[in-house]
XYZ file of C-alpha atoms in Angstrom:
536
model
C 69.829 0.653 -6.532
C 67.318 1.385 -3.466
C 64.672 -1.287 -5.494
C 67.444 -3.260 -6.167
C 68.586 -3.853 -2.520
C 64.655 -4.788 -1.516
C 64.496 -6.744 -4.114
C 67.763 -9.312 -2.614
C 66.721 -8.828 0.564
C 62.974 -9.937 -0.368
C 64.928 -13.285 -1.791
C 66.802 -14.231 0.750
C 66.140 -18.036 1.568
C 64.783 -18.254 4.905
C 66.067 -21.606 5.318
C 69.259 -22.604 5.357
C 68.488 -26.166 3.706
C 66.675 -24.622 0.811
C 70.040 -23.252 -0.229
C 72.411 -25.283 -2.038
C 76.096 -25.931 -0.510
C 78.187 -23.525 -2.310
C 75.967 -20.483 -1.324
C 75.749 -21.621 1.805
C 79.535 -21.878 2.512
C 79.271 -17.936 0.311
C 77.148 -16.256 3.174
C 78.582 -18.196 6.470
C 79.620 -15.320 9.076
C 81.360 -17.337 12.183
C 81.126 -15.710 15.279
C 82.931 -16.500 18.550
C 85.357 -18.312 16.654
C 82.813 -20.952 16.562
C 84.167 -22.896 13.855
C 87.401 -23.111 15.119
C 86.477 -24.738 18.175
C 83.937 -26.834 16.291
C 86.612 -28.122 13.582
C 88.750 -29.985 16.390
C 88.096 -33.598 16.679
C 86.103 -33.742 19.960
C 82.913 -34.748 20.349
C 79.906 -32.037 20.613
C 76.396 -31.297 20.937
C 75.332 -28.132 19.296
C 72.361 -26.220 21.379
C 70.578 -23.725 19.328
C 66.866 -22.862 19.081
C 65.093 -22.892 15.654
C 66.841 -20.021 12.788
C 69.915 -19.389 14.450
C 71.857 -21.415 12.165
C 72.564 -25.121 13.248
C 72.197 -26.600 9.509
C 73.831 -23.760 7.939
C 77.066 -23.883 10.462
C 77.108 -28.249 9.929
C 77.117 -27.477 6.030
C 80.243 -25.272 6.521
C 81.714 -28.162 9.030
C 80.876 -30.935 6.461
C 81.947 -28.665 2.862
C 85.414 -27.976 5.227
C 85.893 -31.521 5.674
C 85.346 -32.244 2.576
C 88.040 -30.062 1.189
C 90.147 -31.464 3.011
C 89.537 -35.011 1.701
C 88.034 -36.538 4.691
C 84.482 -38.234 4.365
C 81.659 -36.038 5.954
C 78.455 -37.095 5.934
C 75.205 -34.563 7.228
C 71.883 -36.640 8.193
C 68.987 -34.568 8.867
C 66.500 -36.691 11.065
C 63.431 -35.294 9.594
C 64.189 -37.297 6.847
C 64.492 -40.775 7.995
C 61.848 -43.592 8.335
C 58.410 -42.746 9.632
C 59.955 -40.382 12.584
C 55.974 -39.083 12.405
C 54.387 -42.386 12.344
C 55.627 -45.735 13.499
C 58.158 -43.813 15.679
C 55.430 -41.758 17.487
C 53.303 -44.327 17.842
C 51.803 -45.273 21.172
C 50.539 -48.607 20.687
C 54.000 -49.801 19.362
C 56.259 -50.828 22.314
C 58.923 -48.310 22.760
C 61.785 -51.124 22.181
C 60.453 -51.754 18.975
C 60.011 -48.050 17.893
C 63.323 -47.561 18.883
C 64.887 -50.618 17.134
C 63.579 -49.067 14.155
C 65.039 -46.079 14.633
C 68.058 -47.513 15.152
C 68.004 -49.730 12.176
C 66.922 -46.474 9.838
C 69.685 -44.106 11.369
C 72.341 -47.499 10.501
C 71.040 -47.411 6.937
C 71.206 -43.805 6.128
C 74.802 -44.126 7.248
C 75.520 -47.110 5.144
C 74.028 -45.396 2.320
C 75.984 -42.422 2.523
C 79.098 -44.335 3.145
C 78.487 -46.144 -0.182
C 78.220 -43.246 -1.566
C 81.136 -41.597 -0.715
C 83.162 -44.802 -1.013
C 81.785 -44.808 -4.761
C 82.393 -41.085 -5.599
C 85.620 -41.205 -3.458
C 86.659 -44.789 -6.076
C 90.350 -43.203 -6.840
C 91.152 -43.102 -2.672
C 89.171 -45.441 -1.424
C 89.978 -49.039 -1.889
C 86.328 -50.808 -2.908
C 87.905 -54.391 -2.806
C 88.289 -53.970 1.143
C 85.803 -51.243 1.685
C 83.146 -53.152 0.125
C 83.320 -56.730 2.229
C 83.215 -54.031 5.086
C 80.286 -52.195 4.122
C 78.451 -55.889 3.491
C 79.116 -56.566 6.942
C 78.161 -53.199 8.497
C 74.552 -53.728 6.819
C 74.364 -57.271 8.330
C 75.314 -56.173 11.447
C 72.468 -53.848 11.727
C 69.915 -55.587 9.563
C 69.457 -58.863 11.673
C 66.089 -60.578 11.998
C 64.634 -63.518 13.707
C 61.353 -64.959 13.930
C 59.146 -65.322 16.770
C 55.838 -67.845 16.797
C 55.080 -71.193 15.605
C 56.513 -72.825 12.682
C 54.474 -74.994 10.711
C 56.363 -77.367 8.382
C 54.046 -79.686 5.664
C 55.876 -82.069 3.446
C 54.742 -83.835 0.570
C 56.977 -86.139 -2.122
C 56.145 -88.584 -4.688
C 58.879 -90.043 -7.782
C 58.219 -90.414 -11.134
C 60.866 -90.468 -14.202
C 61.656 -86.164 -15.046
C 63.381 -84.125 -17.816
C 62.855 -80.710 -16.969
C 63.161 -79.279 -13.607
C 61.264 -76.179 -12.333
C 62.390 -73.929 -9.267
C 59.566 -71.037 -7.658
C 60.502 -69.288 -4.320
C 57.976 -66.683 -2.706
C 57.872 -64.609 0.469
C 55.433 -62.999 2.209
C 56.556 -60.108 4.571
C 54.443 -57.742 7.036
C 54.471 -55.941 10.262
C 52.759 -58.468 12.375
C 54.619 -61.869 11.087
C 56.515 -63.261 8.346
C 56.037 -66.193 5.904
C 58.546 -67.516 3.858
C 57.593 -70.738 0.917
C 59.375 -72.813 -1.222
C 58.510 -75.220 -3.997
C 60.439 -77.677 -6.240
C 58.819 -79.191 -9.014
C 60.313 -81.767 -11.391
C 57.842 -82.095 -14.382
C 57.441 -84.862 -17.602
C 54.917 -83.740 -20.262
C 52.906 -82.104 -17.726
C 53.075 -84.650 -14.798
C 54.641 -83.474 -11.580
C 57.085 -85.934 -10.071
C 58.548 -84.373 -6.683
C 56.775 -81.715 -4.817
C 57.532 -80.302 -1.308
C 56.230 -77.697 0.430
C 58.073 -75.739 3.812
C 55.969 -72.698 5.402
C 57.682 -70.961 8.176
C 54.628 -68.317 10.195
C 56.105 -65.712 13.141
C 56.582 -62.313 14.235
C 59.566 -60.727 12.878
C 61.825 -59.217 15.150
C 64.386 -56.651 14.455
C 67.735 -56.537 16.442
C 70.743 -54.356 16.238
C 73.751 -55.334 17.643
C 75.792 -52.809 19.239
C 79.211 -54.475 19.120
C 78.754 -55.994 15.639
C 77.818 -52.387 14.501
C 80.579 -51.057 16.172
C 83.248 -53.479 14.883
C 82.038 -53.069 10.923
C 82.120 -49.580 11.071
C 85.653 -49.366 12.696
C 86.624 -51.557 9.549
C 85.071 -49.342 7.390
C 86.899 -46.305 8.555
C 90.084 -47.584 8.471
C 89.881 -47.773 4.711
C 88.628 -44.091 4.209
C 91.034 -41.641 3.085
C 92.908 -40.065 6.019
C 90.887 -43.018 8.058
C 88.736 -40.297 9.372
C 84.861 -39.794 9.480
C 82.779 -36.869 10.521
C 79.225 -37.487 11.252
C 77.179 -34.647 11.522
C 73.550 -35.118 12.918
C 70.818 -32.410 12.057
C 67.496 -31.989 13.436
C 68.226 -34.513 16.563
C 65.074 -32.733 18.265
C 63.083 -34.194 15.771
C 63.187 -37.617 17.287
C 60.595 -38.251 19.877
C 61.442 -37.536 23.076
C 61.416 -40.981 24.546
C 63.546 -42.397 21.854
C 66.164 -39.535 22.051
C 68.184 -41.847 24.761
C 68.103 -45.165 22.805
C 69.285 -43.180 19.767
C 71.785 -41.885 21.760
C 72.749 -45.287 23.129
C 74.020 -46.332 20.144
C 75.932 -43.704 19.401
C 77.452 -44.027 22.892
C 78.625 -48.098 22.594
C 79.048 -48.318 18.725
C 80.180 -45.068 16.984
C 81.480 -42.754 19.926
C 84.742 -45.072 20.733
C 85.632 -45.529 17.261
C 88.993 -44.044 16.628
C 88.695 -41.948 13.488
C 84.924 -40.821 14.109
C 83.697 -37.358 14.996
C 79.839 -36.790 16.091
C 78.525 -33.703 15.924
C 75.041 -33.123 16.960
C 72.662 -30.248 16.321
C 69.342 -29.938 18.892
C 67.333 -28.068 20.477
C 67.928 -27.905 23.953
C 64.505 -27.938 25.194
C 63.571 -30.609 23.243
C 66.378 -32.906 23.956
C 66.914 -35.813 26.119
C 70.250 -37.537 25.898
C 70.260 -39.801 28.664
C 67.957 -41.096 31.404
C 68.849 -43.295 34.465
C 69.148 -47.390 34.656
C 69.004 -48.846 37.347
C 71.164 -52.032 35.772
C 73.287 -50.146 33.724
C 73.650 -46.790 35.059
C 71.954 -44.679 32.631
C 71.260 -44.941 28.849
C 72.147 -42.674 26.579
C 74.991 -39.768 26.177
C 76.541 -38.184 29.244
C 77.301 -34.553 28.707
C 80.281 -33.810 29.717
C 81.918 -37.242 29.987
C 80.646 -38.787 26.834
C 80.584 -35.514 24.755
C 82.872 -33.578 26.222
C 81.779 -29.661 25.394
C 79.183 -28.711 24.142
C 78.294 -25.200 22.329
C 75.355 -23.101 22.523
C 74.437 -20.775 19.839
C 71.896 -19.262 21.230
C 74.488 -17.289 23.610
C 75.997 -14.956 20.713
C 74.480 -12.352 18.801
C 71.838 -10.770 21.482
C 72.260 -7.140 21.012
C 71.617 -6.740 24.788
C 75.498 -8.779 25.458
C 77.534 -6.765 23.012
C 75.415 -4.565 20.901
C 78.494 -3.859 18.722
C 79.311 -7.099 18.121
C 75.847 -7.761 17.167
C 75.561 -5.501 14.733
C 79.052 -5.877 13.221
C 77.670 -9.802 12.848
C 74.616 -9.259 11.486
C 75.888 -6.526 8.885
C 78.453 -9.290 7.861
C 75.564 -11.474 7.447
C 72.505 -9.398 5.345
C 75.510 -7.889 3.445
C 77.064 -11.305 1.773
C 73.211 -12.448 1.615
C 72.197 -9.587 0.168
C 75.210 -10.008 -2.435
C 74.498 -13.589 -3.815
C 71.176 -12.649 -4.505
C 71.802 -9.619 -6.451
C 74.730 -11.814 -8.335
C 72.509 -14.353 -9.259
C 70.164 -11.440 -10.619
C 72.861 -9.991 -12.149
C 72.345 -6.810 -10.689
C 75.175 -4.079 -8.994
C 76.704 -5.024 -6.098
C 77.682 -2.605 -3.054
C 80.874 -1.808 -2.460
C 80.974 -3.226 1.329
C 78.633 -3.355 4.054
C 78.653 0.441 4.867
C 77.665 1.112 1.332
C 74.765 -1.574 1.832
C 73.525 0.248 4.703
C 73.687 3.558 3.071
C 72.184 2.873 -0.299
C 69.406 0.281 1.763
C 68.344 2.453 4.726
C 67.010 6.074 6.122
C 70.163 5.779 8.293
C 72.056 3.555 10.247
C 69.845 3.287 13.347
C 67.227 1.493 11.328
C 69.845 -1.859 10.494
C 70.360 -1.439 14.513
C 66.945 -1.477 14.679
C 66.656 -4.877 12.974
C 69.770 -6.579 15.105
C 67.247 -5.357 18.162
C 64.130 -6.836 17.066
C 65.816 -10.123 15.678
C 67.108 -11.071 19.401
C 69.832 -12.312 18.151
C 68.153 -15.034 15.883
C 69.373 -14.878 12.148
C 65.948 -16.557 10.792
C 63.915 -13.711 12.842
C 66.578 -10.982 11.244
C 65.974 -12.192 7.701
C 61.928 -12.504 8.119
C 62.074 -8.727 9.856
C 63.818 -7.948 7.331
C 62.491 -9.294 3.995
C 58.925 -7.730 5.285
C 60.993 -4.514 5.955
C 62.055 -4.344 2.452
C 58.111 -5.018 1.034
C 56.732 -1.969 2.908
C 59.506 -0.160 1.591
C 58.828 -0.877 -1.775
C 61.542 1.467 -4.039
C 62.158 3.539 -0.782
C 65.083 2.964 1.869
C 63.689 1.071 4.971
C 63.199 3.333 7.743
C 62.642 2.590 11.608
C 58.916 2.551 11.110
C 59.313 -0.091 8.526
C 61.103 -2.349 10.559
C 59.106 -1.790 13.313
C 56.132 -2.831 11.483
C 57.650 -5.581 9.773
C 58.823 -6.580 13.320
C 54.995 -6.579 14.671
C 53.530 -8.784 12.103
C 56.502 -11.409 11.863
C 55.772 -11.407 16.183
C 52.137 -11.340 15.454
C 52.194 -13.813 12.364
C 54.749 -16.826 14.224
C 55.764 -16.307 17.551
C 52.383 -14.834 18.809
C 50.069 -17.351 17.159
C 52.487 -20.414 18.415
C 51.977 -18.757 21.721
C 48.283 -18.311 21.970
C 47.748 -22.036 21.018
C 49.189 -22.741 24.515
C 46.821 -21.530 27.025
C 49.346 -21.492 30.016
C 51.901 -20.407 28.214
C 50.308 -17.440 26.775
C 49.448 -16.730 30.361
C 52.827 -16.578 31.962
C 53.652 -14.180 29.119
C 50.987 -11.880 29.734
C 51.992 -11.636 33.285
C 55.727 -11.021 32.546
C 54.337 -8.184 30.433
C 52.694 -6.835 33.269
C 55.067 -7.342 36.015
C 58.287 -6.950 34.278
C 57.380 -3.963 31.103
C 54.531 -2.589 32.408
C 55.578 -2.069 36.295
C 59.424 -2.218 36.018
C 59.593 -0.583 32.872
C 62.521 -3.051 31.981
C 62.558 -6.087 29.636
C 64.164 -8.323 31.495
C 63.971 -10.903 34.599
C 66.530 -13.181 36.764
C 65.541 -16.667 37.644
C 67.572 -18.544 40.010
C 70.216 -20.718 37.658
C 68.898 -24.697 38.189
C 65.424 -23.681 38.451
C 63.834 -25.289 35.155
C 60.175 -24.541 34.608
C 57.874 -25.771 31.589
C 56.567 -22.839 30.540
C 59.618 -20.902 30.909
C 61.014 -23.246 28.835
C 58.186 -23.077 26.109
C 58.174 -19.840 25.795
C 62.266 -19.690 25.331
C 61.636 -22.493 22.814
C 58.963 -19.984 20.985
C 61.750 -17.061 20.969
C 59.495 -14.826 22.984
C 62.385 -15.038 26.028
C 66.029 -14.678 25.462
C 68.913 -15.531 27.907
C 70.978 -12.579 27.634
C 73.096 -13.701 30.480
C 74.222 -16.657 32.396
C 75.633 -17.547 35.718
C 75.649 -13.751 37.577
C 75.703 -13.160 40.493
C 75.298 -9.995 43.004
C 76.759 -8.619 46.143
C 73.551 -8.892 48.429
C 72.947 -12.634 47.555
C 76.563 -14.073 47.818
C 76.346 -17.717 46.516
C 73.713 -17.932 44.531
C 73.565 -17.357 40.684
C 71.015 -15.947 38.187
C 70.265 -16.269 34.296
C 69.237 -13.194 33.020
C 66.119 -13.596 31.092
C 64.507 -10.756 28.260
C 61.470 -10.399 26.827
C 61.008 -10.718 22.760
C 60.945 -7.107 21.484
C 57.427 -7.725 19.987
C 56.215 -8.058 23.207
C 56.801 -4.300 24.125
C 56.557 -2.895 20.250
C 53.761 -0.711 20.959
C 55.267 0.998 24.290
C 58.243 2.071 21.972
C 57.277 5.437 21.416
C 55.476 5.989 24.647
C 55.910 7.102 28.135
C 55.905 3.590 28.603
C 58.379 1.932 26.809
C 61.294 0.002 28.953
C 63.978 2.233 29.757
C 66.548 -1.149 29.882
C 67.049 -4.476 30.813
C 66.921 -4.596 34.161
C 65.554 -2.745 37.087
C 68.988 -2.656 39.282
C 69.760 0.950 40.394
C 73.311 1.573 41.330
C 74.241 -1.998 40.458
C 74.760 -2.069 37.163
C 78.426 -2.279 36.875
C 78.311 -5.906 38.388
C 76.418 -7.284 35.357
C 77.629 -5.551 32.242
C 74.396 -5.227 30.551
C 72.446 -2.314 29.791
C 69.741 -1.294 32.431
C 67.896 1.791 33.417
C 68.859 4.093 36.339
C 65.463 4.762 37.829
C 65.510 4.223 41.734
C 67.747 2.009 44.387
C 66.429 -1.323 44.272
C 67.711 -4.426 45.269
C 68.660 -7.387 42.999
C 65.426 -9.244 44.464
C 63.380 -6.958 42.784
C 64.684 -8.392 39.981
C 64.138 -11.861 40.609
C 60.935 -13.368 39.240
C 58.611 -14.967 41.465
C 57.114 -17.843 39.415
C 55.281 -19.302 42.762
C 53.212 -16.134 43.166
C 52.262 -16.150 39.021
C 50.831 -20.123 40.211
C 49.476 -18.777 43.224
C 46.816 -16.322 41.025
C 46.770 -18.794 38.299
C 44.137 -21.359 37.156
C 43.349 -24.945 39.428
C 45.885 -26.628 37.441
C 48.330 -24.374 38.905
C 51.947 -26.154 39.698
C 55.450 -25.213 41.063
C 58.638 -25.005 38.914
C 61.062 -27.828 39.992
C 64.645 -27.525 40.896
C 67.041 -29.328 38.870
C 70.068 -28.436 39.917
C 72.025 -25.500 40.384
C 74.996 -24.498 37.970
């Protein structure tokens, strides 16, 4: 059974998109009631870094929908256009990239609404959905052409019998040419000819209203006139096209009665809106546009709730761990207490995994899956997982890291101010204060905000996210005299923050509080400041 178990857990997809629909929906665990409040209607942006589930939670949205007879459609951005070439491309104005973008993101949608206007035939009435759908793709699929136009004309008469009709068309990035030709021929002999040639830049446009007015037509004739859109991978999209993208969703799809946007990104790789001076701003507002938005990357730390972390994550392994040994036909374990029994040395080592992971389900499945190899036909012990644990941190996180030279940095002096001196794994930095290399190295899943918005006695008015380090930072102090005894370095304090921190000496909260000027002070000439942005 032991082999058995390393063998699932060795299988599990460590994607969620490489995993088809119904397995997905299979192995879901929700957490926070998540789905529930993401099932309502509203408007939302979903924040999550990379593996902590944003595809396989807007699979679940879309299947629900879809059992429930309203049209869902999922776009993942990765897949659309040239979102590595023409989109990224400098020497292309950014009004042009964008219009692109646009125009690809208004197709994919047509073509999925096509689709499910075909598949959905017995609900959905074609003989009105389809003049809709015809106008929807004119609407975002209008050209004109910019440049000279060169007209030549030539005619002559003669008697005809048969009559001969050619049209070409020439079409390229940098200008289009469009030529026609009549002929009217006798045994050979041409009697009419004319010629029309038409040279320009073509220009794409999309407009907003038109778009917006189609697809309000087209909903209407969907079954329950509802529509969920569900946008993956929005972080995908270059950064300076992220607003314009957003734009349209804002005028043209947003308003629509009947539509619901959800949108899955990255936080630190998202821009929704920036300022206009004519307009106001472009792009989506959060909180006014989009009213909530949910961040996924706030559940499942083992330093919040360590049993609700580990109650999630045995939910999760164990139905993972079940469709794979299904599929291989194989015995299946009773429940997740018999998983953990038959799988590890004891129950500490699964907590072990929750720990390491940081609360990311990608990082729990690697960890876990490398676990399971070193094991071989054994149980997985701690050791295992802590090994496993070093080379997935050595093999991804670490190498991402060490490609960025500041960044890299910055984490070797948190090692040393907060692990090494402290003994603790965590920081506070003042909520509003935004730095780029914090936020890299959050991006990279080396930090984790374990808490946001605290605040302490001795600095009334002022509030602090509580940052930790990844646990393959500090993997090698585990065992020593050296290892961090907790989160933070607070003393007698602890009760005000609910997390788990060592009882060492009386310090004060500023201890705490990392100074990110004096890291810039000691670093190297292109040393900066982090910026304030606002305080929440």
């Amino acid at each position: 059974m032991t082999s058995q178990i390393n063998l699932a857990l060795l299988r599990i997809a460590k994607r969620a998109e490489r995993q088809d629909d119904a397995t997905l929906a299979r192995t879901f665990v929700d957490f926070g009631a998540v789905v529930a409040a993401l099932s309502s209607v509203d408007h939302h942006i979903i924040f999550g870094r990379r593996g902590t589930g944003k595809t396989h939670l807007l699979t679940v949205l879309r299947k629900g929908r879809e059992q429930d007879g309203t049209v869902a459609m999922q776009l993942d951005m990765r897949n659309l256009g040239s979102t590595g070439g023409v989109y990224a491309d400098p020497s292309i104005p950014v009004a042009q990239r964008a219009t692109r973008l646009l125009i690809d993101v208004l197709a994919a949608i047509h073509g999925q609404l096509f689709e499910q206007a075909v598949a959905n035939e017995g609900r959905v009435d074609l003989g009105v959905a389809g003049p809709a759908l015809d106008e929807f793709f004119e609407a975002h699929r209008a050209v004109r052409v910019v440049g000279t136009t060169t007209v030549e004309t030539m005619a002559a008469a003669e008697s005809s019998y048969g009559a001969e009709a050619k049209v070409g068309a020439t079409l390229s990035l940098s200008a289009a040419n469009l030529v026609g030709e009549f002929k009217v021929t006798d045994g050979g002999k041409e009697a009419v000819t004319a010629k029309k040639t038409v040279m320009g830049q073509e220009i794409h446009r999309v407009n907003f209203g038109s778009v917006g007015n189609a697809l309000r037509r087209i909903v209407e004739t969907l079954p329950n006139r509802r529509m969920w859109l569900l946008i993956d991978e929005w972080s995908e999209v270059p950064l300076d096209l992220q607003p314009m993208l957003a734009d349209l969703f804002r005028r043209a799809v947003l308003p629509i009665k009947g539509v619901t946007v959800k949108i899955a990104a990255i936080e630190q790789r998202s821009r929704f809106m920036v300022p206009d001076a004519s307009v106001g701003h472009v792009g989506i507002e959060l909180g006014a546009d989009v009213s909530t938005t949910v961040n996924l990357d706030d559940y499942m730390v083992f330093d919040n709730d360590d049993q609700k972390a580990v109650a999630f994550f045995r939910s999760l392994i164990y139905k993972h761990a079940c469709a794979e040994l299904e599929e291989a036909k194989a015995t299946l374990p009773k429940d997740e207490a018999s998983l953990i029994a038959e799988g590890f040395t004891q129950s500490n080592a699964f907590d072990e995994v929750v720990r390491a992971c940081e609360g990311v389900p990608r990082d729990a499945i690697n960890i876990l899956s490398a676990a399971a190899q070193r094991a071989n036909d054994a149980t997985i012990s701690i050791g295992d997982v802590r090994n496993a644990a070093q080379s997935w941190y050595l093999g991804s996180k670490d190498a991402a890291v060490s490609a960025h030279y500041e960044g890299k940095r910055l984490l070797t002096w948190l090692i040393d101010k907060v692990i090494k001196e402290r003994r603790a794994k965590g920081f506070l930095l003042e909520s509003g204060v935004r730095d780029p290399l914090i936020d890299f190295l959050y991006d990279e899943r080396v930090l984790h905000v374990l808490r946001k918005g605290i605040s302490a006695k001795d600095q009334p008015g002022r509030r602090y996210t509580v940052y930790g380090i990844d646990y393959g930072c500090y993997i090698d102090l585990i065992s020593t005299a050296r290892a961090p005894q907790g989160v933070l370095d607070l003393g007698d304090v602890t009760a005000d923050y609910s997390v788990t921190v060592p009882h060492t000496d009386l310090r004060s909260i500023r201890r705490c509080i990392l100074d990110l000027p004096e890291f810039y002070q000691t670093a190297s000439p292109a040393a900066h400041t982090p910026t304030d942005e606002g305080r929440s």
